[in-house]
Each structure stands twice: as structure tokens, then as C-alpha cells.
XYZ file of C-alpha atoms in Angstrom:
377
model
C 0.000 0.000 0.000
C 1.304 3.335 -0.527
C 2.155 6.130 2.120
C -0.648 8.375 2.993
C 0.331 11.998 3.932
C -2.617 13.554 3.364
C -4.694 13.430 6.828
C -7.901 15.429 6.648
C -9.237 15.242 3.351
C -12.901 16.862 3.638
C -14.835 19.284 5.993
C -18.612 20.271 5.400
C -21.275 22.066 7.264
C -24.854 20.728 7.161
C -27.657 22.636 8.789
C -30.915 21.721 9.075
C -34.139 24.174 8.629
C -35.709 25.167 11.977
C -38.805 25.892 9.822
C -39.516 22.509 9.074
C -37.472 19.847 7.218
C -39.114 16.812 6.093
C -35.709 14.686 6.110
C -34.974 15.872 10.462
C -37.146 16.137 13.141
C -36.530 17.260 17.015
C -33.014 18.345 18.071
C -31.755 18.060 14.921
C -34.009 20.949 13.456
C -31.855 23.775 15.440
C -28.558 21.817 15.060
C -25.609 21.914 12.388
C -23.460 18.829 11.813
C -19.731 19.172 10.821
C -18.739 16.055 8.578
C -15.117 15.433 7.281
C -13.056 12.639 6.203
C -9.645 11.424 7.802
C -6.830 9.142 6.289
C -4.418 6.873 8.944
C -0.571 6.876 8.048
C 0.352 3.354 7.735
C 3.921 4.224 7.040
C 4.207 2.157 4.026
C 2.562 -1.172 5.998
C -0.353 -2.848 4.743
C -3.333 -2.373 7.004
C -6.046 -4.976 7.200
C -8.356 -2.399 9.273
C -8.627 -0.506 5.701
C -10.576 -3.236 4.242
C -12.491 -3.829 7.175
C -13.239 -3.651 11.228
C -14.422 -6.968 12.533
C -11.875 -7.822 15.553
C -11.098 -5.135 17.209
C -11.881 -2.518 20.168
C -10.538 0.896 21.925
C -8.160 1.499 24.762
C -10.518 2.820 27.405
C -9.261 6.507 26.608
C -10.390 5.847 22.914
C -6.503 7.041 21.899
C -5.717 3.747 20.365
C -8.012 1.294 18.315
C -6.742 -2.177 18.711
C -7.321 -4.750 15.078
C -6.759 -8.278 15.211
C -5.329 -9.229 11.661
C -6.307 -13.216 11.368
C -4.216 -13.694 8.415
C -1.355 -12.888 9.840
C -2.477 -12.889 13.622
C -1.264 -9.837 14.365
C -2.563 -6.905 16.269
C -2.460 -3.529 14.629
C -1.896 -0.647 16.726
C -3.565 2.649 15.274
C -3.179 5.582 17.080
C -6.139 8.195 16.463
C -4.894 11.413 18.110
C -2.253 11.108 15.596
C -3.878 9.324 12.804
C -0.916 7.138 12.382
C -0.219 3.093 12.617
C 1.828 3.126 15.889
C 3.155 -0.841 15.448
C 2.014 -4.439 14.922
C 2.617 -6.746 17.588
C 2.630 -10.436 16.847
C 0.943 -13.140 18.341
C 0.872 -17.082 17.996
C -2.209 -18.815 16.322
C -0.946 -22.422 18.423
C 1.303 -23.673 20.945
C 2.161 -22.631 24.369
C 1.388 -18.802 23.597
C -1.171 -19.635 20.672
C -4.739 -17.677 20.816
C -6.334 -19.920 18.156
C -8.841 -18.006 15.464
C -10.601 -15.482 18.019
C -13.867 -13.611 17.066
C -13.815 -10.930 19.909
C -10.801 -8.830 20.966
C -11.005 -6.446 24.264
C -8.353 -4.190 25.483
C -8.238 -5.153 29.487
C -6.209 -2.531 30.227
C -2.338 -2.731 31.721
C -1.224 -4.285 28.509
C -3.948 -6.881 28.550
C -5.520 -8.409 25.531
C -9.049 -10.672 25.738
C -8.899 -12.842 22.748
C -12.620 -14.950 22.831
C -14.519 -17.285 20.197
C -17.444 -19.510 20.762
C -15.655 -21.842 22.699
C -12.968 -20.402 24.943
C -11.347 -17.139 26.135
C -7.449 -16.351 25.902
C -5.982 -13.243 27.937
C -2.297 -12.265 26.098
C -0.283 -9.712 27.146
C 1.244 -6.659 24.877
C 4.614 -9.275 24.572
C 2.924 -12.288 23.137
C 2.616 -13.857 26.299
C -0.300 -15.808 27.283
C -1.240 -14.929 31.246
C -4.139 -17.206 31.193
C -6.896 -19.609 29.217
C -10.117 -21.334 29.998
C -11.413 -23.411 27.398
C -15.781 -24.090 28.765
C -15.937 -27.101 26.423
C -13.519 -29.038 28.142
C -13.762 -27.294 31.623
C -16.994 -26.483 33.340
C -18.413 -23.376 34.451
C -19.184 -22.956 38.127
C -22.853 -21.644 38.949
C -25.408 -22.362 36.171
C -24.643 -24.488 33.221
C -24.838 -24.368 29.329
C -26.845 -26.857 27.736
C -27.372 -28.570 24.837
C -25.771 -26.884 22.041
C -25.280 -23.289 24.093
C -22.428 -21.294 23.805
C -21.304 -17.634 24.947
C -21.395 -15.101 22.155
C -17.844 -13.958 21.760
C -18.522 -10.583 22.101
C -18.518 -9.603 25.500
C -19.662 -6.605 27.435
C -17.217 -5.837 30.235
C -18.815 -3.692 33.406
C -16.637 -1.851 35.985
C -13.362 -3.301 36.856
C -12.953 -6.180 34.000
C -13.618 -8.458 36.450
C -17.216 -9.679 34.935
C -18.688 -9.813 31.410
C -22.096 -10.134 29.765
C -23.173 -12.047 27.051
C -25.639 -13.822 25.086
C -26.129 -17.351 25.585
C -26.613 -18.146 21.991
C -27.773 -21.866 20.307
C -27.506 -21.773 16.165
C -30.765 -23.353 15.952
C -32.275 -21.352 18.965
C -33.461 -18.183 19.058
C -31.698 -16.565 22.157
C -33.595 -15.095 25.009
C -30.974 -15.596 27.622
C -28.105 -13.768 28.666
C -24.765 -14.887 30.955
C -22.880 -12.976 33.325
C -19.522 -14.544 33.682
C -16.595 -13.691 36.216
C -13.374 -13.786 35.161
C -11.622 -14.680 37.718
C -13.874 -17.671 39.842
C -15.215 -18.630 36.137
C -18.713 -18.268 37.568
C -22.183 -18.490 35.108
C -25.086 -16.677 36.028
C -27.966 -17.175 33.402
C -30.232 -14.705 33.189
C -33.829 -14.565 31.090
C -34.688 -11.796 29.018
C -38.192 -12.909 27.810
C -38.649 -9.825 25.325
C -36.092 -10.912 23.604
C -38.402 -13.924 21.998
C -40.082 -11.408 19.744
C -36.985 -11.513 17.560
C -37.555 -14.846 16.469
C -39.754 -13.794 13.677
C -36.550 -11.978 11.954
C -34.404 -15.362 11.991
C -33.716 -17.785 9.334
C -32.678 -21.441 9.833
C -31.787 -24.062 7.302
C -31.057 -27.458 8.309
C -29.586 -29.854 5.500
C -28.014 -33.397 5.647
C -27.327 -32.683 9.198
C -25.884 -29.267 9.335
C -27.587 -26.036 10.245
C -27.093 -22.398 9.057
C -28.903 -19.809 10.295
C -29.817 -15.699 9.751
C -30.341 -13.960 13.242
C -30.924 -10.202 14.371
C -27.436 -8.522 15.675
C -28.109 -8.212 19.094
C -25.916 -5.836 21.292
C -25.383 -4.669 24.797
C -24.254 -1.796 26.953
C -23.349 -0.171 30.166
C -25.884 2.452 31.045
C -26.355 4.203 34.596
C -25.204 0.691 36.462
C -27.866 -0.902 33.704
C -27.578 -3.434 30.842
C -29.133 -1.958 26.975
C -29.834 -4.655 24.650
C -30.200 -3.780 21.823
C -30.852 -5.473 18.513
C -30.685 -4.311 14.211
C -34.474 -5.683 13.431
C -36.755 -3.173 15.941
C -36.283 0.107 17.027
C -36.502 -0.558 20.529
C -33.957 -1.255 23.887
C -34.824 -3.904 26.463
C -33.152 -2.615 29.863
C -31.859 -4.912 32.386
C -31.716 -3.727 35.859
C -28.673 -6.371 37.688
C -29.676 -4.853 41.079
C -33.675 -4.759 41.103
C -33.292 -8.089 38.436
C -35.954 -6.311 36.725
C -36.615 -6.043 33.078
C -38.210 -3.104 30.578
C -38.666 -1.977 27.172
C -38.506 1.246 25.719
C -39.777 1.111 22.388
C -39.602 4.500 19.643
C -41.713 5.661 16.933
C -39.672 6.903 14.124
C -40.943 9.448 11.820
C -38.480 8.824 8.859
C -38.096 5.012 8.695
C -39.742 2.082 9.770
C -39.621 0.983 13.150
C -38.474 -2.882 12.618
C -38.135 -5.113 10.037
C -40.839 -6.992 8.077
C -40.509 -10.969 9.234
C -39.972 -13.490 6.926
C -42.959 -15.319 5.498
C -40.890 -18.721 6.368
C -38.448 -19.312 9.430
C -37.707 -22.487 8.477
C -35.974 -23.139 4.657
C -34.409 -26.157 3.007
C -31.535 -25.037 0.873
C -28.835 -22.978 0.593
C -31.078 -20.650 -2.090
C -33.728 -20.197 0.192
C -31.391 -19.279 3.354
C -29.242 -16.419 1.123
C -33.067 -15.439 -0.765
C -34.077 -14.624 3.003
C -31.135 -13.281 4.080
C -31.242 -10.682 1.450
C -34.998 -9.841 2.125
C -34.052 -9.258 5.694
C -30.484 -7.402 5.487
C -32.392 -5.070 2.592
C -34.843 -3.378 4.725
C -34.569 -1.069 8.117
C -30.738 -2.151 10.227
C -30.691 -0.837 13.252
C -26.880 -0.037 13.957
C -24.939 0.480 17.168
C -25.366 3.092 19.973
C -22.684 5.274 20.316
C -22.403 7.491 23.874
C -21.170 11.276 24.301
C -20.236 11.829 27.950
C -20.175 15.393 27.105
C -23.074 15.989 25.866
C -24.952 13.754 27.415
C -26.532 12.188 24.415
C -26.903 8.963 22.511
C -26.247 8.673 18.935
C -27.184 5.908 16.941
C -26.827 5.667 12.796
C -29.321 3.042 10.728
C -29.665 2.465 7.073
C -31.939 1.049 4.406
C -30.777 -0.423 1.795
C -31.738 0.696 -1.602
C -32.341 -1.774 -4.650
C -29.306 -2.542 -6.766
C -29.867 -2.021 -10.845
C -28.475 -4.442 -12.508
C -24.569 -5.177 -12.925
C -23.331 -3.010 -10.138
C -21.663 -4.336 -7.259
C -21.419 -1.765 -4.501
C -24.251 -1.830 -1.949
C -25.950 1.595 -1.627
C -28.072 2.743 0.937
C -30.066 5.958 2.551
C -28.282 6.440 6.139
C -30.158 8.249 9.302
C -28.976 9.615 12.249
C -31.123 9.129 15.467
C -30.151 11.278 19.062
C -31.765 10.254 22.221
C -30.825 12.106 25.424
C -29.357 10.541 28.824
C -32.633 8.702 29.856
C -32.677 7.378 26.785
C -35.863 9.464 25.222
C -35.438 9.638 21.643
C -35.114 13.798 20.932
C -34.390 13.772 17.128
C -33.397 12.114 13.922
C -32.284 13.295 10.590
C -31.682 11.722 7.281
C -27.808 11.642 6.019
C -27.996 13.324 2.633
C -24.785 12.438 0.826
C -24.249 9.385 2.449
C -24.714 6.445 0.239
C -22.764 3.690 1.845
C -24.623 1.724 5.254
C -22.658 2.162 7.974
C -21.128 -1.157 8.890
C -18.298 -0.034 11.888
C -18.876 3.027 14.199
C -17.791 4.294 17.663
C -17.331 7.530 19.593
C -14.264 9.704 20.164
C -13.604 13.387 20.360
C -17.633 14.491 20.011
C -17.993 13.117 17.063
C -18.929 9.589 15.676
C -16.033 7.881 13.684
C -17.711 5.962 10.886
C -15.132 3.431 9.230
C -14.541 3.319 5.383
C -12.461 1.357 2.842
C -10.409 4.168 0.740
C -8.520 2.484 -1.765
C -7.734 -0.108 0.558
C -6.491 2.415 2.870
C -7.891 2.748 6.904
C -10.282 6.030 6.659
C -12.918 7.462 9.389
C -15.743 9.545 8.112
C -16.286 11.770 10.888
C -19.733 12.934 11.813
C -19.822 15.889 14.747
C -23.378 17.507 15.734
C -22.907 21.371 16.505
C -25.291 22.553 19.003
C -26.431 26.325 18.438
């Protein structure tokens, strides 16, 4: 790849109409939003974050973004005050030190890495060294159990201290209404139920053939919020809230004015080929998706971006879509939304840093942020 010197490539200034715009409504009618475009220096390396996020997370001072490279199981080091690759540091796929094929990377702080897949957890330090391992296939889990065909999703939700993690119990041919709190250190389960979340069954898809199963399910993620748990999910525009102290559960459920509020289920669950699972798939993945919620601690706000795909003509190959931009404030009431114009591409990777959200794009194979920063008048 070559060198990039060039760092900030665009700035523009959006406003929206206080006198009525049929594309905003709410907060975003007296706001402006400042959008540019930002290149990392990779110093002449090649950088697998370019062509996409999938592994990887943020130092808890959001300076550095961590991304696992699983072809060459290394970690790239980005730093984002500076825009620049700060270094690669190599791990082991096997062998004493090896972190096998991992589908979840946290930062644990102090050096630490959290390497996790559907079977096992693997915490590395920044030289390669493995510190410690627990593999819940062939070791059990104190407290509750998994059964059947359960496993922990690999993407865990760490609360205060890094001691404990959430995550969903998950079953391919299930859909998942439970979710696990798991300690760290005295490898403890806790199962908990989260009833609401059977209404997503309706948006899965499940093939089973010759003995194997595949399977289409709603993203479903979680966050920390005022000593709560958010679940959230890409099919309805709603967040079940988990209360760990009361062991209560609600829902707070929105009413969008520019998009639909979920997704329109599939006329069949249940499909028996290949065909019908990807024919589904489609039909799902093309209509409302829900993305992640990003928090600003100064402002107090929520953001949260979703798209809808638009229909591709024939013979072209990029994915287009029309992109929204939803606020809610700190108690979680939903205070505005605005449609994107410009933006063509669905968002697939976002987080916050600096007041603005960071939005993750591909340019020409190079690691670029589209920056998105709401201007309160």
C-alpha cells in the first residue's frame, strides 16, 4: 500500500431548517453537523483495518483502536490522536502462547488483551505472552450451566473493573432469550432470562440440511448504562433494559418518523436449501438495520446511525443505501433524527471519540474514518 500523507481530506457544514425539514425532526431541526473525512498513516505497511473492522476494540481513553489481523495474527496498533499506525505486535495462532482463530478482541487494560470465540477465552499480554486460558468445552463453568448446544457469544460486554462480562447465551438453531454474566476470575455463570427478547424470532432464518444447520439472526448488542444493561438489537427500534440490582426487566420502544420501526418478518423461518437461506437473508439485510449506539459523555446524548438499503440495478456491485442519524438524550428518550444526505454507503463499523462519531470506510484499501460531529447552536 502506498504512504498516505494527506490526513484530513474533507470538511462540510450541514444545517438543518428550523422551519420545518421533512428529512430531520426534534433536536436536529436547530442543530448543524460538521462532517469530514480522515486518512491513517500506515507508514508504508499494509493495514487490514482498511478493508475492514471486525476484531477489534478501543483502549478505554479511545486514543488507540486495537485490530486483530487473522491472516497474519497480528494486532495492529492505530493511534487516532495522531492518525498514524503506531506498530504491529505479533501473536501465535498455536502452541504454548497460541490464541487460536478469536472472534472478539477487548483491550483489558495494563497491557492486557481478551482474545474470545465460541468456545474459549485467551488473555495475552502486549509481549505475546499468554497470562491465562479457559477453554468451557472441556472445563466447566461454576454456577449455572450451558446446555445442549449453548455457547457464549464472543462478544462480550465488560462492566466496571474487568472483572465480569455479559453475554448472550446463543444456540444456532435457537433463538436466544438468555443472557450470561460470567466472572473472570472464579469462572462463575449466572444465566439470566430476558423474555422480550423472543419477539426476535420472527426476523431469523434457519436451514437445516443433511445434518448441518445455518442460520440468519438479528445482531443483538449490549451496553453499560447508569449501572444498567441496553440490549439492543438491528431488526426493531426498541432497547430492552436490564436492571442487575432490582433483576428487573423493561422496554422502551420509539416511533420513528423517517423510517420504519423494525423489520418486516420473513414469510418462512424455516428453509431447506442454501437458495432459500441467502433469498431470506437478502430480504431481511435489505430493509430497516438498526446499527450500534454510540455514547457522548459530554453531551450527554446517545447517537445511533441506521440504514436502508436501496435496490441494486443491474450489474453493479457496490451496496448503496439511505443512512439516518437518530439522538436520544441521557434517559434514553429519543429527541431527534435526521436523514444523512450524501451518504450512500450503510454504515457497517462506528464508535465515539472526540464528540464526534467515527464511521469506518475502505479508501482504496487504505484505513479512513468519516467523521460525523453535531454542533449545538
Amino acid at each position: 500500500m502506498k504512504k498516505v500523507f494527506l490526513l484530513v481530506a474533507t470538511v462540510i457544514l450541514l444545517s438543518c431548517s428550523k422551519k420545518g425539514n421533512e428529512n430531520s425532526t426534534g433536536a436536529f431541526e436547530e442543530n448543524n453537523l460538521e462532517i469530514d473525512t480522515v486518512l491513517v498513516d500506515s507508514k508504508g505497511e499494509v493495514l487490514m483495518a482498511g478493508t475492514f473492522l471486525g476484531v477489534f476494540d478501543l483502549s478505554e481513553d479511545k486514543k488507540f483502536l486495537y485490530n486483530f489481523d487473522g491472516s497474519s495474527h497480528q494486532i495492529e496498533v492505530i493511534d487516532l490522536d495522531k492518525l498514524v499506525l503506531d506498530r504491529k505486535i505479533q501473536l501465535e495462532k498455536e502452541g504454548p502462547n497460541g490464541i487460536e482463530n478469536p472472534n472478539g478482541l477487548l483491550d483489558l487494560g495494563e497491557g492486557r488483551f481478551l482474545f474470545s470465540n465460541f468456545n474459549s477465552w485467551t488473555v495475552v499480554n502486549q509481549d505475546a505472552q499468554k497470562i491465562s486460558m479457559f477453554n468451557y468445552e472441556k472445563e466447566k463453568l461454576s454456577g449455572d450451566s450451558l446446555f445442549g448446544k449453548e455457547d457464549l457469544n464472543p462478544h462480550y460486554l465488560f462492566v466496571e473493573g474487568k472483572k465480569e462480562f455479559y453475554t448472550i447465551i446463543d444456540q444456532i438453531d435457537q433463538n436466544s432469550t438468555t443472557i450470561g454474566l460470567v466472572n473472570l476470575d472464579t469462572k462463575t455463570l449466572k444465566r439470566i432470562e430476558i423474555p422480550q427478547l423472543e419477539k426476535l424470532k420472527d426476523f431469523r432464518v434457519l436451514m437445516t440440511m443433511s445434518g448441518s444447520i445455518a442460520s440468519n439472526k438479528p445482531v443483538v448488542s449490549m451496553y453499560s448504562w447508569n449501572d444498567k444493561i441496553l440490549i439492543g438489537n438491528n431488526a426493531i427500534n426498541q432497547f430492552i433494559i436490564f436492571d442487575p440490582k432490582l433483576e428487573s426487566v423493561n422496554v422502551k420502544t420509539f416511533e420513528s418518523k423517517l423510517t420504519p420501526n423494525q423489520k418486516t418478518p420473513n414469510e418462512k423461518v424455516e428453509v431447506g436449501s442454501i437458495e432459500e437461506l441467502i433469498a431470506a437473508g437478502k430480504k431481511l439485510n435489505e430493509q430497516i438495520d438498526f446499527k450500534n449506539l454510540n455514547w457522548d459523555s459530554d453531551s450527554q446524548r446517545f447517537y445511533r446511525l441506521s440504514s436502508i438499503s436501496l435496490p441494486k440495478p443491474e450489474g453493479e456491485t457496490i451496496n448503496k443505501a439511505d443512512v439516518f442519524l437518530t439522538v436520544f438524550d441521557k434517559e434514553l428518550n429519543m429527541i431527534g433524527e435526521m436523514k444523512l444526505d450524501g451518504f450512500t454507503k450503510p454504515p457497517v463499523t462506528s464508535f465515539f471519540k472526540d464528540g464526534a462519531i467515527w464511521i469506518h470506510q475502505n479508501l482504496n484499501d487504505e484505513l479512513g474514518f468519516i467523521r460525523i460531529k453535531v454542533l449545538e447552536n
